[in-house]
């Protein structure tokens, strides 16, 4: 639940999602659920030359099980909050 809670705070921010098939999609995070399924709007494929057929896709739903990495803006990361949340989860409270 730690990552789910954290990703909910990123709604409305620009993120890049790298998939296990090496496709990277950038867009604005619309929603995320407990399975870490991600919905993006205003999407762009990072390397359009490799995947030209995805050029016209503007909204997408990404299943959580196919996500390799999620890149987010550095100003959206609060390390102290993450450390505290990790400690709380490790204690079980």
mmCIF file of C-alpha atoms in Angstrom, residues 6-60:
data_model
loop_
_atom_site.group_PDB
_atom_site.id
_atom_site.type_symbol
_atom_site.label_atom_id
_atom_site.label_comp_id
_atom_site.label_asym_id
_atom_site.label_seq_id
_atom_site.Cartn_x
_atom_site.Cartn_y
_atom_site.Cartn_z
ATOM 1 C CA UNK A 6 2.508 7.606 -2.843
ATOM 2 C CA UNK A 7 1.335 7.416 -6.465
ATOM 3 C CA UNK A 8 -2.017 8.895 -5.467
ATOM 4 C CA UNK A 9 -0.160 12.056 -4.441
ATOM 5 C CA UNK A 10 1.264 12.318 -7.980
ATOM 6 C CA UNK A 11 -2.129 12.605 -9.709
ATOM 7 C CA UNK A 12 -2.029 15.545 -12.119
ATOM 8 C CA UNK A 13 1.755 15.462 -12.536
ATOM 9 C CA UNK A 14 3.819 14.487 -15.571
ATOM 10 C CA UNK A 15 5.377 11.008 -15.286
ATOM 11 C CA UNK A 16 7.119 8.566 -17.602
ATOM 12 C CA UNK A 17 6.290 4.871 -17.414
ATOM 13 C CA UNK A 18 8.736 2.340 -18.835
ATOM 14 C CA UNK A 19 7.163 -0.994 -19.687
ATOM 15 C CA UNK A 20 8.737 -4.440 -19.625
ATOM 16 C CA UNK A 21 8.730 -4.500 -23.442
ATOM 17 C CA UNK A 22 11.080 -1.438 -23.444
ATOM 18 C CA UNK A 23 8.336 0.991 -24.481
ATOM 19 C CA UNK A 24 8.370 4.275 -22.548
ATOM 20 C CA UNK A 25 5.214 6.387 -22.355
ATOM 21 C CA UNK A 26 5.080 9.885 -20.914
ATOM 22 C CA UNK A 27 1.906 11.638 -19.802
ATOM 23 C CA UNK A 28 -0.098 13.211 -17.016
ATOM 24 C CA UNK A 29 -1.171 10.785 -14.302
ATOM 25 C CA UNK A 30 -4.971 10.643 -14.112
ATOM 26 C CA UNK A 31 -5.429 7.769 -11.687
ATOM 27 C CA UNK A 32 -3.829 4.745 -10.086
ATOM 28 C CA UNK A 33 -5.460 1.815 -8.297
ATOM 29 C CA UNK A 34 -4.393 -0.694 -5.645
ATOM 30 C CA UNK A 35 -2.932 -2.991 -8.343
ATOM 31 C CA UNK A 36 -0.803 -0.055 -9.548
ATOM 32 C CA UNK A 37 -2.683 0.106 -12.841
ATOM 33 C CA UNK A 38 -1.989 3.544 -14.280
ATOM 34 C CA UNK A 39 -4.180 5.816 -16.400
ATOM 35 C CA UNK A 40 -2.445 8.612 -18.344
ATOM 36 C CA UNK A 41 -3.716 11.467 -20.484
ATOM 37 C CA UNK A 42 -1.868 13.617 -23.043
ATOM 38 C CA UNK A 43 0.485 10.711 -23.661
ATOM 39 C CA UNK A 44 3.543 10.631 -25.868
ATOM 40 C CA UNK A 45 5.799 7.736 -26.713
ATOM 41 C CA UNK A 46 9.347 8.653 -25.725
ATOM 42 C CA UNK A 47 10.912 7.139 -28.864
ATOM 43 C CA UNK A 48 8.272 7.724 -31.542
ATOM 44 C CA UNK A 49 10.610 6.634 -34.348
ATOM 45 C CA UNK A 50 10.618 3.079 -32.973
ATOM 46 C CA UNK A 51 6.830 2.940 -32.365
ATOM 47 C CA UNK A 52 5.270 5.269 -35.004
ATOM 48 C CA UNK A 53 1.853 3.559 -34.793
ATOM 49 C CA UNK A 54 1.468 4.853 -31.217
ATOM 50 C CA UNK A 55 1.854 8.486 -32.271
ATOM 51 C CA UNK A 56 -1.901 9.113 -32.288
ATOM 52 C CA UNK A 57 -2.586 7.633 -28.829
ATOM 53 C CA UNK A 58 -3.470 10.416 -26.387
ATOM 54 C CA UNK A 59 -4.937 8.509 -23.423
ATOM 55 C CA UNK A 60 -3.889 5.101 -22.167
#
